[in-house]
Amino acid sequence: MRITNFLFDKVGKWSKQFSNLPDRYIKRAMEQVYWRNPKGIQYKPNAVVKRKKYHFSVHRPWTGEFRQENSPGRLHPKVFVEPIKEWSFFRGDRVEILVGKDKGKQGIIKQIFQERNWVIVEGLNCKLKQIGDDKEFSGVYIQEEKPLLVTTDVKLVDPSDLTATTIEWRFTEDGDKVRVSTRTGRIIPIPASVEETIDYKTKATYLEQPKDTKADAVTEITFEPKLATFEMDIMEKMGIKDDRVPPKSFWY
Amino acid sequence: MANLRVMCKLLKNLNISNVKAHSIPSDRRYKNWGAQEVKSGRSWKKEELRLKSNSDLHKYVLLKERNMLLTMEEEAKAQIQLFPSPERIDKVEDSMENLESVIRERNVAYHKLETGRTGERPYKMSKNAFGLRYRHEMSEYTMPKHMNKDWYEEFRSYKHDRYTEQFLLKYREKSYVSKRRQQIRDFNHVIHLLNRFPDMDMQALKEQYPNVDIEKAKASRKYGGHFAPK
């Protein structure tokens, strides 16, 4: 497995966190397989021809926009993404903007695009976008937030004095990993909205769906240790008796 | 314990026995037809399935659910309709995989205790007609190998002759060349990164490109870019 190829098609943990979708689905939704070798004797038994490099932008990998942007044969200029050791920007964090017309303003992070080192800050760094224009009608303008680079364009805000600061990951005496402001040494707590997903605000306030198993039923222990395989146990429960002795066989 | 409420499940309660597939009332049958989204919980985890008895795991609830979803997907395709929340299929698949691995764990534990072996289907690494290694999943036969003519015809074992030698030479060359090209590509990519982001975290760069010698990349003539002489 080549490391770099692996990096190109990997969706960041924090990019998909809010969607609450299983990884299997994300992989299936973004995958573009053009050819798979049929089963049988092949010199390359599991050879697959598929898209290796994806262009990541503000569209989520499981959406139609992403599929359109990465449609077969469509190439994009190479994007250089600065390697970051540890992701430190989360949904609900207060950040200060260092560039553009909203320079110096503070806002809350709304979306994360880890593949590009991008965050979107709510209501800031906006651009007007013209939509629905034709010959007679000038269209309407809508405001759209543009992504900001976490490496240069935004800084976390220290809650003790509400000014921008650089941070460092350190450990507390209890062994918890925390973000610490390098200027004041205060801990910048990770916001509660980190665990928020499209399905629930917090895990405790999840609204149960009709097909969901109740929590008590999940934790109920019905397993009893027994000296039997699964099949033997089921046969016993169903009253199936089998005293036949299997004939001698050979494995090869 | 409040967190347990999130142990929301896609599936029906496992303890409900005798789930009747055909007894769904007609007013509920097409409830999700035309919906943009159908909310569902997460899949079953291994540690939760380990708590359940064998007969609880033998209810076919997941299989029925998957069949229902796949049928709905096919029907939606046929009618050119939207199949809402297709991730439900993946959630059920994940649960099924976890369930199977839990059952296997139990069987392996029994067989190891009784026979000292796993009791799983045996396999051995062997070479195919091209001289490439593959995992041969063994099968059970009534007669020994040397008597089994059909088997020999089907799985003619690998003979190391000059043709396979020539093939393997080229095959290995190909894989070597592709690895080498990837390494060169990585090396050049690192130079570009160094040029673009001079204040980059070098530790992160090393972690992401462990095969690239960064000192060597900095010695390259491509590093440093254009600048006016003083």
mmCIF file with all atom_site columns, C-alpha atoms in Angstrom, chain A residues 88 90 93-94 156-160 163-169 177-182 184-191:
data_model
loop_
_atom_site.group_PDB
_atom_site.id
_atom_site.type_symbol
_atom_site.label_atom_id
_atom_site.label_alt_id
_atom_site.label_comp_id
_atom_site.label_asym_id
_atom_site.label_entity_id
_atom_site.label_seq_id
_atom_site.pdbx_PDB_ins_code
_atom_site.Cartn_x
_atom_site.Cartn_y
_atom_site.Cartn_z
_atom_site.occupancy
_atom_site.B_iso_or_equiv
_atom_site.pdbx_formal_charge
_atom_site.auth_seq_id
_atom_site.auth_comp_id
_atom_site.auth_asym_id
_atom_site.auth_atom_id
_atom_site.pdbx_PDB_model_num
ATOM 1  C CA . SER A 1 88  ? -6.800  21.405 16.532 1.00 0.00 ? 88  SER A CA 1
ATOM 2  C CA . PHE A 1 90  ? -13.298 21.775 15.972 1.00 0.00 ? 90  PHE A CA 1
ATOM 3  C CA . ASP A 1 93  ? -14.529 26.755 18.350 1.00 0.00 ? 93  ASP A CA 1
ATOM 4  C CA . ARG A 1 94  ? -14.179 30.546 18.506 1.00 0.00 ? 94  ARG A CA 1
ATOM 5  C CA . LEU A 1 156 ? -7.975  30.062 18.005 1.00 0.00 ? 156 LEU A CA 1
ATOM 6  C CA . VAL A 1 157 ? -9.232  32.534 20.581 1.00 0.00 ? 157 VAL A CA 1
ATOM 7  C CA . ASP A 1 158 ? -8.051  32.290 24.180 1.00 0.00 ? 158 ASP A CA 1
ATOM 8  C CA . PRO A 1 159 ? -11.223 32.307 26.343 1.00 0.00 ? 159 PRO A CA 1
ATOM 9  C CA . SER A 1 160 ? -9.467  34.084 29.243 1.00 0.00 ? 160 SER A CA 1
ATOM 10 C CA . THR A 1 163 ? -7.669  37.426 21.879 1.00 0.00 ? 163 THR A CA 1
ATOM 11 C CA . ALA A 1 164 ? -6.158  35.217 19.221 1.00 0.00 ? 164 ALA A CA 1
ATOM 12 C CA . THR A 1 165 ? -3.410  32.848 20.264 1.00 0.00 ? 165 THR A CA 1
ATOM 13 C CA . THR A 1 166 ? -1.303  29.980 19.035 1.00 0.00 ? 166 THR A CA 1
ATOM 14 C CA . ILE A 1 167 ? -1.892  26.694 20.811 1.00 0.00 ? 167 ILE A CA 1
ATOM 15 C CA . GLU A 1 168 ? -0.055  23.615 21.899 1.00 0.00 ? 168 GLU A CA 1
ATOM 16 C CA . TRP A 1 169 ? -1.315  20.156 22.824 1.00 0.00 ? 169 TRP A CA 1
ATOM 17 C CA . LYS A 1 177 ? -4.981  15.829 26.331 1.00 0.00 ? 177 LYS A CA 1
ATOM 18 C CA . VAL A 1 178 ? -5.808  19.546 26.198 1.00 0.00 ? 178 VAL A CA 1
ATOM 19 C CA . ARG A 1 179 ? -5.145  22.558 24.027 1.00 0.00 ? 179 ARG A CA 1
ATOM 20 C CA . VAL A 1 180 ? -3.147  25.180 25.851 1.00 0.00 ? 180 VAL A CA 1
ATOM 21 C CA . SER A 1 181 ? -2.694  28.781 24.807 1.00 0.00 ? 181 SER A CA 1
ATOM 22 C CA . THR A 1 182 ? 1.036   29.404 24.403 1.00 0.00 ? 182 THR A CA 1
ATOM 23 C CA . THR A 1 184 ? -1.301  32.729 28.681 1.00 0.00 ? 184 THR A CA 1
ATOM 24 C CA . GLY A 1 185 ? -0.941  29.031 29.453 1.00 0.00 ? 185 GLY A CA 1
ATOM 25 C CA . ARG A 1 186 ? -4.729  28.739 29.864 1.00 0.00 ? 186 ARG A CA 1
ATOM 26 C CA . ILE A 1 187 ? -6.553  25.663 28.668 1.00 0.00 ? 187 ILE A CA 1
ATOM 27 C CA . ILE A 1 188 ? -8.784  26.202 25.632 1.00 0.00 ? 188 ILE A CA 1
ATOM 28 C CA . PRO A 1 189 ? -11.588 23.709 26.253 1.00 0.00 ? 189 PRO A CA 1
ATOM 29 C CA . ILE A 1 190 ? -12.878 21.625 23.379 1.00 0.00 ? 190 ILE A CA 1
ATOM 30 C CA . PRO A 1 191 ? -16.478 22.748 22.732 1.00 0.00 ? 191 PRO A CA 1
#
